[in-house]
Coordinates of C-alpha atoms and ligand atoms in Angstrom, one line a residue:
M448 CA -47.4 23.6 -7.0
P449 CA -45.6 21.8 -4.1
I450 CA -43.2 19.3 -5.4
P451 CA -44.3 15.7 -4.5
Q452 CA -41.7 13.9 -2.6
A453 CA -40.3 11.1 -4.7
A454 CA -41.1 8.5 -2.1
D455 CA -41.3 5.7 -4.7
R456 CA -37.7 6.4 -5.9
V457 CA -36.3 5.4 -2.5
P458 CA -36.0 1.6 -1.9
R459 CA -38.4 0.6 0.8
R460 CA -36.9 -1.1 3.8
G461 CA -35.7 -4.5 2.7
A462 CA -36.4 -3.8 -1.0
P463 CA -33.4 -4.1 -3.3
G464 CA -31.6 -0.8 -4.0
L465 CA -29.3 0.3 -6.8
D466 CA -26.4 2.6 -5.9
V467 CA -26.3 5.9 -7.7
V468 CA -22.7 7.4 -8.1
D469 CA -21.8 11.1 -8.2
P470 CA -19.3 11.2 -11.1
A471 CA -17.7 14.4 -9.6
T472 CA -16.6 12.4 -6.6
G473 CA -16.8 8.8 -7.7
E474 CA -18.8 8.1 -4.6
T475 CA -22.3 6.7 -4.0
F476 CA -24.6 9.4 -3.0
D477 CA -28.1 7.8 -3.2
Q478 CA -30.0 4.8 -4.1
V479 CA -33.0 4.0 -6.3
L480 CA -35.4 1.0 -6.6
D481 CA -33.7 -1.9 -8.3
Q482 CA -36.9 -3.4 -9.8
R483 CA -37.1 -7.0 -10.8
P484 CA -38.0 -8.0 -14.4
E485 CA -40.9 -10.1 -13.0
E486 CA -42.6 -6.8 -11.9
L487 CA -43.0 -5.9 -15.6
D488 CA -45.9 -8.3 -16.2
D489 CA -48.1 -6.3 -13.8
L490 CA -46.8 -2.8 -14.8
V491 CA -47.2 -3.5 -18.6
D492 CA -50.8 -4.9 -17.9
R493 CA -51.6 -1.7 -16.0
S494 CA -50.3 0.4 -18.8
R495 CA -52.4 -1.5 -21.3
R496 CA -55.6 -0.9 -19.1
A497 CA -54.7 2.8 -18.8
W498 CA -54.5 3.0 -22.6
T499 CA -58.2 2.5 -23.1
G500 CA -59.1 5.8 -21.3
W501 CA -56.1 7.7 -22.5
R502 CA -56.5 7.0 -26.3
A503 CA -60.2 7.9 -26.2
D504 CA -60.1 11.7 -25.6
P505 CA -57.6 13.8 -27.5
A506 CA -58.8 17.1 -25.8
A507 CA -58.2 15.6 -22.3
R508 CA -54.7 14.5 -23.5
T509 CA -53.8 18.0 -24.7
K510 CA -54.9 19.4 -21.3
A511 CA -53.0 16.9 -19.4
L512 CA -49.8 17.3 -21.4
L513 CA -49.8 21.1 -21.0
A514 CA -50.3 20.6 -17.2
A515 CA -47.4 18.1 -17.5
A516 CA -45.2 20.9 -19.1
D517 CA -46.1 23.3 -16.4
A518 CA -45.4 20.7 -13.7
V519 CA -41.9 20.0 -15.1
E520 CA -41.0 23.7 -15.1
A521 CA -42.3 24.1 -11.6
A522 CA -40.1 21.2 -10.5
G523 CA -37.0 22.7 -12.2
D524 CA -35.2 23.6 -9.0
D525 CA -35.5 20.0 -7.7
L526 CA -34.9 18.2 -11.0
A527 CA -31.8 20.2 -12.3
P528 CA -29.5 19.7 -9.3
L529 CA -30.4 16.0 -9.1
L530 CA -29.6 15.7 -12.8
T531 CA -26.3 17.4 -12.3
R532 CA -25.4 15.2 -9.3
E533 CA -26.0 11.9 -11.0
Q534 CA -25.0 12.9 -14.6
G535 CA -22.2 15.4 -14.0
K536 CA -23.2 18.2 -16.4
P537 CA -23.0 21.9 -15.3
L538 CA -26.1 23.0 -13.5
A539 CA -26.9 25.6 -16.3
E540 CA -26.9 22.8 -18.8
A541 CA -29.1 20.6 -16.4
R542 CA -31.6 23.6 -16.2
A543 CA -31.6 23.9 -20.0
E544 CA -32.4 20.1 -20.2
V545 CA -35.3 20.5 -17.8
A546 CA -36.6 23.4 -20.0
R547 CA -36.2 21.3 -23.1
T548 CA -38.2 18.5 -21.4
A549 CA -41.1 20.9 -20.7
A550 CA -40.9 22.3 -24.2
R551 CA -41.3 18.8 -25.8
L552 CA -44.4 18.3 -23.8
R553 CA -45.8 21.6 -24.8
Y554 CA -44.9 21.2 -28.5
F555 CA -46.5 17.7 -28.8
S556 CA -49.5 18.5 -26.6
G557 CA -51.8 19.8 -29.2
M558 CA -50.4 17.8 -32.2
V559 CA -53.1 15.6 -33.8
P560 CA -52.6 13.4 -36.9
R561 CA -54.3 14.4 -40.0
T562 CA -57.2 12.2 -41.5
R563 CA -56.6 12.1 -45.2
P564 CA -59.3 11.3 -47.8
I565 CA -58.1 9.2 -50.8
D566 CA -59.6 10.1 -54.1
D567 CA -58.4 7.7 -56.7
G568 CA -61.5 7.7 -59.0
R569 CA -63.2 4.6 -57.6
P570 CA -66.8 4.7 -56.5
V571 CA -65.8 4.5 -52.8
H572 CA -64.8 7.0 -50.3
S573 CA -61.6 6.0 -48.6
E574 CA -60.1 7.7 -45.6
V575 CA -56.8 7.2 -43.8
R576 CA -57.1 7.7 -40.0
W577 CA -54.4 7.1 -37.5
R578 CA -54.5 5.0 -34.5
P579 CA -52.2 4.6 -31.5
L580 CA -50.2 1.4 -31.1
G581 CA -50.6 0.6 -27.3
P582 CA -48.0 0.5 -24.5
V583 CA -44.7 1.9 -25.7
A584 CA -41.4 0.9 -24.1
A585 CA -39.0 4.0 -24.0
I586 CA -35.3 3.2 -23.1
V587 CA -32.8 6.0 -22.7
P588 CA -29.1 6.4 -22.1
W589 CA -27.3 8.4 -19.4
N590 CA -26.1 11.5 -21.3
F591 CA -29.4 13.4 -21.5
P592 CA -31.7 11.4 -19.3
L593 CA -34.7 13.8 -19.1
Q594 CA -34.6 15.4 -22.6
L595 CA -34.2 12.1 -24.4
A596 CA -37.0 10.6 -22.3
A597 CA -39.3 13.4 -23.2
A598 CA -38.4 13.1 -26.8
K599 CA -39.9 9.7 -26.6
F600 CA -42.8 9.9 -24.1
A601 CA -44.1 13.3 -25.3
P602 CA -45.0 12.2 -28.9
A603 CA -46.0 8.7 -27.8
L604 CA -48.4 10.1 -25.3
A605 CA -49.7 12.8 -27.6
A606 CA -50.5 10.0 -30.1
G607 CA -52.6 8.3 -27.5
N608 CA -50.3 5.5 -26.3
T609 CA -49.2 4.8 -22.8
V610 CA -45.5 4.5 -21.9
V611 CA -43.2 2.5 -19.7
L612 CA -40.0 4.5 -19.4
K613 CA -36.6 2.9 -18.3
P614 CA -33.7 5.3 -17.7
S615 CA -30.1 4.2 -17.5
P616 CA -29.2 2.6 -14.2
R617 CA -26.5 5.2 -14.0
T618 CA -28.9 8.1 -14.1
P619 CA -32.2 7.0 -12.7
L620 CA -32.9 9.6 -10.0
A621 CA -34.0 12.7 -11.9
T622 CA -36.2 10.5 -14.2
R623 CA -37.8 8.8 -11.1
L624 CA -38.5 12.3 -9.7
L625 CA -39.9 13.3 -13.1
G626 CA -42.2 10.4 -13.1
T627 CA -43.5 11.4 -9.6
V628 CA -44.0 14.9 -10.8
L629 CA -45.9 13.8 -13.9
A630 CA -48.0 11.2 -11.9
A631 CA -49.6 14.2 -10.2
V632 CA -51.0 15.5 -13.4
L633 CA -51.4 12.5 -15.7
P634 CA -54.0 9.8 -15.3
E635 CA -52.8 6.7 -13.3
D636 CA -50.4 4.3 -15.2
V637 CA -50.3 6.5 -18.3
L638 CA -46.5 7.0 -17.7
T639 CA -44.7 4.4 -15.7
V640 CA -41.0 4.8 -14.7
V641 CA -39.1 1.6 -13.9
T642 CA -35.6 1.5 -12.6
G643 CA -33.1 -1.3 -12.2
R644 CA -30.2 -3.1 -13.7
E645 CA -30.2 -5.5 -16.6
P646 CA -32.0 -7.6 -17.6
L647 CA -34.8 -5.1 -16.8
G648 CA -34.4 -3.4 -20.2
A649 CA -34.0 -6.7 -22.1
R650 CA -37.2 -8.0 -20.5
L651 CA -39.1 -4.9 -21.2
V652 CA -38.3 -4.7 -24.9
S653 CA -39.2 -8.4 -25.4
H654 CA -42.5 -8.1 -23.4
P655 CA -45.4 -9.3 -25.4
G656 CA -47.6 -6.5 -24.2
I657 CA -45.3 -3.8 -25.7
R658 CA -46.3 -2.6 -29.1
H659 CA -43.5 -0.1 -29.8
V660 CA -39.9 0.0 -28.6
T661 CA -38.3 3.4 -28.9
F662 CA -34.6 3.0 -27.9
T663 CA -31.7 5.5 -27.7
G664 CA -28.3 4.0 -26.9
S665 CA -25.3 2.3 -28.4
V666 CA -25.2 0.4 -31.6
P667 CA -24.6 -3.1 -30.1
T668 CA -27.5 -2.7 -27.6
G669 CA -29.6 -1.4 -30.4
R670 CA -29.0 -4.6 -32.4
T671 CA -29.9 -6.7 -29.4
V672 CA -33.2 -4.7 -29.2
V673 CA -34.0 -5.6 -32.8
T674 CA -33.4 -9.3 -32.1
A675 CA -35.5 -9.2 -28.9
T676 CA -38.5 -7.9 -30.7
A677 CA -38.6 -10.7 -33.2
A678 CA -41.3 -12.7 -31.3
S679 CA -43.7 -9.7 -30.5
L680 CA -43.1 -7.9 -33.9
A681 CA -43.3 -4.7 -32.0
R682 CA -42.4 -1.6 -33.9
V683 CA -38.8 -0.5 -33.2
T684 CA -37.3 3.0 -33.5
L685 CA -33.6 3.2 -32.8
E686 CA -31.5 6.3 -32.2
L687 CA -28.0 5.0 -31.9
G688 CA -24.4 6.2 -31.8
G689 CA -22.6 8.5 -34.0
N690 CA -19.1 9.4 -35.1
D691 CA -19.8 12.8 -36.7
A692 CA -17.1 14.4 -38.8
A693 CA -16.5 18.2 -39.1
V694 CA -14.9 19.0 -42.5
L695 CA -13.3 22.3 -42.6
L696 CA -12.9 24.0 -46.0
D697 CA -9.8 25.9 -47.2
D698 CA -11.6 29.2 -46.8
V699 CA -12.7 28.7 -43.3
D700 CA -12.1 31.5 -40.8
V701 CA -10.4 29.6 -38.0
D702 CA -10.6 32.2 -35.4
R703 CA -14.2 32.9 -36.1
V704 CA -15.4 29.3 -35.9
A705 CA -13.0 27.9 -33.3
D706 CA -15.3 28.5 -30.3
R707 CA -18.3 27.0 -31.9
L708 CA -16.3 24.1 -33.2
F709 CA -14.8 23.5 -29.8
W710 CA -18.2 23.4 -28.1
S711 CA -19.7 21.2 -30.8
A712 CA -17.2 18.6 -29.6
F713 CA -16.9 19.2 -25.9
R714 CA -20.4 20.1 -24.8
N715 CA -21.6 17.7 -22.1
C716 CA -18.1 16.5 -21.8
G717 CA -18.2 15.1 -25.4
Q718 CA -21.1 12.7 -24.4
V719 CA -23.5 13.8 -27.1
C720 CA -24.5 11.4 -29.8
M721 CA -24.2 14.1 -32.4
A722 CA -21.0 15.7 -31.0
V723 CA -18.2 16.5 -33.5
K724 CA -16.0 13.4 -32.9
R725 CA -13.5 14.0 -35.7
V726 CA -12.2 17.1 -37.4
Y727 CA -10.7 17.1 -40.9
A728 CA -8.8 20.3 -41.7
P729 CA -6.9 21.3 -44.9
A730 CA -3.2 20.5 -44.3
R731 CA -2.4 24.2 -44.8
L732 CA -4.6 25.2 -41.9
H733 CA -4.1 22.1 -39.7
A734 CA -1.7 23.5 -37.3
D735 CA -3.8 26.7 -36.7
V736 CA -6.9 24.6 -36.1
V737 CA -5.1 22.3 -33.7
E738 CA -3.8 25.3 -31.8
A739 CA -7.1 27.2 -31.7
L740 CA -8.9 24.1 -30.3
A741 CA -6.0 23.2 -27.8
Q742 CA -5.8 26.7 -26.5
R743 CA -9.5 26.4 -25.5
A744 CA -9.0 22.8 -24.2
R745 CA -6.2 24.0 -21.9
T746 CA -8.1 26.9 -20.4
V747 CA -11.7 25.7 -20.1
V748 CA -12.8 25.3 -16.4
V749 CA -13.3 21.6 -15.6
G750 CA -15.0 20.7 -12.3
S751 CA -18.1 19.6 -10.5
G752 CA -21.3 20.5 -12.3
L753 CA -22.5 22.1 -9.1
D754 CA -19.7 24.7 -9.1
P755 CA -21.0 27.8 -10.9
D756 CA -17.6 28.4 -12.7
T757 CA -17.5 24.9 -14.2
R758 CA -18.0 24.7 -18.0
L759 CA -17.0 21.1 -18.4
G760 CA -18.0 18.3 -15.9
P761 CA -16.7 14.8 -15.4
V762 CA -17.2 11.7 -17.6
N763 CA -20.4 10.1 -16.3
N764 CA -19.1 6.7 -15.2
A765 CA -15.9 4.7 -14.5
A766 CA -16.4 2.4 -17.4
Q767 CA -16.8 5.3 -19.9
L768 CA -13.8 7.1 -18.4
A769 CA -11.7 3.8 -18.8
R770 CA -12.9 3.6 -22.5
V771 CA -11.9 7.3 -23.1
E772 CA -8.5 6.7 -21.5
E773 CA -7.9 3.4 -23.5
L774 CA -8.8 5.0 -26.9
T775 CA -6.5 7.9 -26.1
H776 CA -3.6 5.8 -24.9
R777 CA -3.9 3.5 -27.9
A778 CA -3.7 6.5 -30.2
L779 CA -0.7 7.9 -28.4
A780 CA 1.0 4.6 -28.6
A781 CA 0.4 4.6 -32.4
G782 CA 2.2 8.0 -32.8
A783 CA -0.5 10.5 -32.0
R784 CA 0.5 13.6 -30.0
P785 CA -1.6 15.5 -27.4
A786 CA -1.8 19.2 -28.3
A787 CA -3.8 19.5 -25.0
G788 CA -4.6 17.0 -22.3
G789 CA -4.0 13.3 -23.0
Q790 CA -4.7 11.8 -19.6
R791 CA -7.0 11.6 -16.5
L792 CA -6.9 14.6 -14.2
D793 CA -5.3 13.8 -10.8
R794 CA -8.2 14.4 -8.7
Q795 CA -11.2 12.6 -7.1
G796 CA -14.0 11.8 -9.5
Y797 CA -14.1 10.7 -13.3
F798 CA -12.3 13.7 -14.7
F799 CA -10.4 13.5 -18.0
A800 CA -8.4 16.4 -19.3
P801 CA -9.9 18.0 -22.4
T802 CA -7.8 16.5 -25.1
I803 CA -6.8 17.5 -28.7
L804 CA -4.9 14.9 -30.6
T805 CA -2.8 15.5 -33.6
A806 CA -0.7 13.2 -35.8
V807 CA -3.4 10.5 -35.3
P808 CA -3.2 7.6 -37.7
P809 CA -6.5 7.6 -39.7
D810 CA -7.2 4.0 -38.7
A811 CA -6.7 4.6 -35.0
A812 CA -9.8 3.5 -32.9
V813 CA -10.3 7.1 -31.6
V814 CA -11.0 8.0 -35.2
T815 CA -13.0 5.0 -36.5
E816 CA -15.0 4.3 -33.3
E817 CA -17.2 6.6 -31.1
Q818 CA -15.1 7.9 -28.2
F819 CA -18.1 9.6 -26.4
G820 CA -15.8 11.7 -24.2
P821 CA -13.6 14.8 -24.1
V822 CA -11.1 13.8 -26.7
L823 CA -11.0 15.1 -30.2
P824 CA -8.7 13.9 -33.1
V825 CA -7.8 16.6 -35.7
L826 CA -6.7 15.1 -39.0
P827 CA -5.2 16.9 -42.1
Y828 CA -6.3 16.3 -45.6
R829 CA -4.9 17.2 -49.0
N830 CA -7.9 17.3 -51.2
L831 CA -11.6 17.5 -50.4
D832 CA -12.6 14.2 -52.0
E833 CA -10.3 12.5 -49.6
A834 CA -11.9 14.3 -46.5
V835 CA -15.4 13.5 -47.7
D836 CA -14.6 9.9 -48.2
A837 CA -13.0 9.7 -44.8
A838 CA -16.0 11.5 -43.2
N839 CA -18.3 8.9 -44.8
G840 CA -15.9 6.0 -44.1
T841 CA -17.2 4.7 -40.9
G842 CA -20.4 2.5 -40.2
F843 CA -22.0 5.5 -38.5
G844 CA -24.3 8.1 -40.1
L845 CA -25.8 10.3 -37.5
G846 CA -24.7 13.9 -38.4
G847 CA -22.0 15.8 -40.0
S848 CA -20.9 19.4 -40.7
V849 CA -18.9 21.5 -43.2
W850 CA -17.2 24.8 -42.1
G851 CA -16.3 27.6 -44.6
T852 CA -16.9 31.0 -45.8
D853 CA -18.4 30.3 -49.2
L854 CA -21.7 29.0 -48.1
D855 CA -22.8 27.6 -51.4
R856 CA -19.6 25.5 -51.6
A857 CA -20.0 24.4 -48.0
A858 CA -23.6 23.4 -48.8
A859 CA -22.6 21.5 -51.8
T860 CA -20.0 19.6 -49.8
A861 CA -22.5 18.9 -47.0
D862 CA -24.8 17.4 -49.6
R863 CA -22.2 14.7 -50.1
L864 CA -22.3 13.6 -46.4
E865 CA -24.0 10.2 -45.7
C866 CA -25.9 11.1 -42.5
G867 CA -29.3 12.1 -41.2
T868 CA -28.5 15.8 -40.5
A869 CA -25.8 18.1 -41.8
W870 CA -24.9 21.5 -40.8
I871 CA -22.9 24.4 -42.3
N872 CA -20.8 26.4 -39.7
H873 CA -22.6 24.6 -36.9
H874 CA -23.1 21.2 -35.4
A875 CA -25.8 19.5 -33.4
E876 CA -28.1 22.5 -33.3
L877 CA -31.5 20.6 -33.2
S878 CA -35.0 21.9 -33.3
L879 CA -38.0 20.1 -31.9
T880 CA -39.8 20.6 -35.2
Q881 CA -37.4 18.7 -37.5
P882 CA -37.1 15.0 -38.2
F883 CA -34.3 13.1 -36.5
A884 CA -33.1 10.0 -38.2
G885 CA -29.6 8.4 -38.4
V886 CA -28.6 6.3 -41.4
K887 CA -26.4 3.2 -41.6
D888 CA -25.6 2.0 -38.0
S889 CA -26.9 5.2 -36.4
G890 CA -30.5 4.5 -36.4
L891 CA -33.8 3.1 -37.6
G892 CA -37.0 5.0 -38.0
V893 CA -37.7 8.7 -37.5
A894 CA -38.2 10.8 -34.4
G895 CA -38.8 14.6 -33.9
G896 CA -41.4 17.0 -35.3
P897 CA -44.7 15.6 -36.7
W898 CA -42.7 12.6 -37.9
G899 CA -42.2 11.7 -34.3
L900 CA -45.9 11.6 -33.7
Y901 CA -46.6 9.4 -36.8
G902 CA -43.8 7.1 -35.6
N903 CA -46.1 6.3 -32.7
L904 CA -49.3 5.7 -34.9
R905 CA -50.5 3.2 -37.3
P906 CA -52.7 3.9 -40.4
F907 CA -56.3 2.7 -40.3
V908 CA -58.0 2.8 -43.6
V909 CA -61.8 2.9 -43.9
H910 CA -63.6 2.4 -47.3
R911 CA -67.2 3.1 -47.7
P912 CA -69.4 3.3 -50.9
R913 CA -70.3 6.7 -52.0
E914 CA -73.9 5.6 -52.4
E915 CA -76.0 3.0 -50.7
G916 CA -75.3 -0.4 -52.3
P917 CA -77.5 -3.4 -52.8
Ligands
NAD1458 P1 -26.3 1.6 -23.9 O1 -26.7 1.0 -25.2 O2 -25.3 0.8 -23.0 O3 -27.6 1.7 -22.9 C1 -28.7 2.4 -23.3 C2 -29.9 2.0 -22.4 O4 -30.2 0.6 -22.8 C3 -29.8 2.0 -21.0 O5 -31.0 2.4 -20.4 C4 -29.4 0.5 -20.7 O6 -29.7 0.2 -19.3 C5 -30.3 -0.1 -21.6 N1 -30.0 -1.6 -22.0 C6 -28.8 -2.2 -21.8 N2 -28.9 -3.4 -22.3 C7 -30.2 -3.6 -22.8 C8 -30.8 -4.7 -23.4 N3 -30.3 -5.9 -23.7 N4 -32.1 -4.4 -23.8 C9 -32.7 -3.2 -23.7 N5 -32.2 -2.2 -23.0 C10 -30.9 -2.4 -22.6 O7 -25.8 3.1 -24.1 P2 -25.2 4.1 -23.1 O8 -23.8 3.7 -22.9 O9 -26.1 4.2 -22.0 O10 -25.3 5.5 -24.0 C11 -24.3 5.9 -24.8 C12 -24.7 5.6 -26.3 O11 -26.0 6.2 -26.5 C13 -23.8 6.2 -27.3 O12 -23.5 5.2 -28.2 C14 -24.5 7.4 -27.8 O13 -24.0 7.8 -29.1 C15 -25.9 6.8 -27.8 N6 -26.8 7.9 -27.9 C16 -27.5 8.1 -29.1 C17 -28.5 9.2 -29.2 C18 -29.2 9.4 -30.5 O14 -30.2 10.1 -30.5 N7 -28.9 8.9 -31.7 C19 -28.6 10.0 -28.2 C20 -27.9 9.9 -27.0 C21 -27.0 8.8 -26.9

């Protein structure tokens, strides 16, 4: 299939444009439409009108979503480089993200909710059916623009809703192109992509025509979204920040796990909600763990995502780079030492040296807050209770992991973590089929697997007498 030109992503002559920056150079390389919040009234209204036809025919939906998956795959050679250019990730990872986007469409395409009879002994036949909610607002951040968007729109569309999708203003281009690609195979206005700076997102989530807001982003913005839906009482699903701990047990084989542990923290330049953001190592093994991670941090190839040798790209934007730098400098000023890295790289673009911090005060912000970048504090502990308490000791509760040789002991320790997902000897390995739900400040509601479908539906109960009444 020829790839449609994303004509609608380029600002028309005289229309407002939003600059898009290549984080590998720090320079603007393209523009996207900077849509005004006032445009939303018409777009949400069109989305609502498109809902009538889309919700009516599950078989047609399945067919359209399968065609959508094929179309995304066919557009991979255009989507992946654009994603790398605006996000910074290595091209191989951008390709993998495109593949996961298509996989989500395929996975949800045939999923239908189960109608359930209720037999509670009364002389009526009751049945629970499931109905879609209406237009859904999907808001995503800049770390995995396509994959996180699909994690929202695939189940929402499969459930029979229509979607208005807003990417981050820092990574709008690949999503715009995705919207154009999908517009060729989905009915008109079933999926609408809007791009622009704030208050576009704020206006979208508070729009009275929106019936479900599914938001992925930071905790503070998530709280704003909850407040913004007070008037419409739209359903809210939040996937928010994390500060996942990896707890290493005293029987861990450091050499064996070091690679996996390193990439659990540094994949996508540490800009992963469920990255390992703190490591707790037994005091006896602490120096070995620090050195194993630092050795990898010193030698990993950092560069433009378009360079085939690159394993670690730049930080996505100047503000995030400044935050990573500030958290690191504050930790160093408080006594931490860099076993690797510790500063920006002296080159064009938003590059920060992969950093392993040791001797970090446990109350340093780089430990208690989400750094969301290529910096990892490694803290020693003397007894396991202390490590588990520290792992659970922040407001976050997205994921966590335990690393050791005795799997039963590791599993028993993982059971004590207050989070939505815990791994043994792994971290952030996610499957389409499992529920995804952060606890505490990390989220509200459930996404993923069939739970993601039901998160986009409401129960509708029908009672009827078993026999003809008077
Ligand atoms: P952010 O909260 O700044 O922005 C997220 C999105 O919200 C963007 O599209 C932004 O334009 C939009 N937005 C901003 N203000 C808004 C408002 N008032 N109303 C509605 N929308 C608004 O987050 P970010 O910096 O883009 O992303 C990084 C954060 O996302 C990190 O905290 C990370 O952990 C989190 N994240 C969480 C998950 C998860 O699944 N739990 C996944 C990826 C990223």
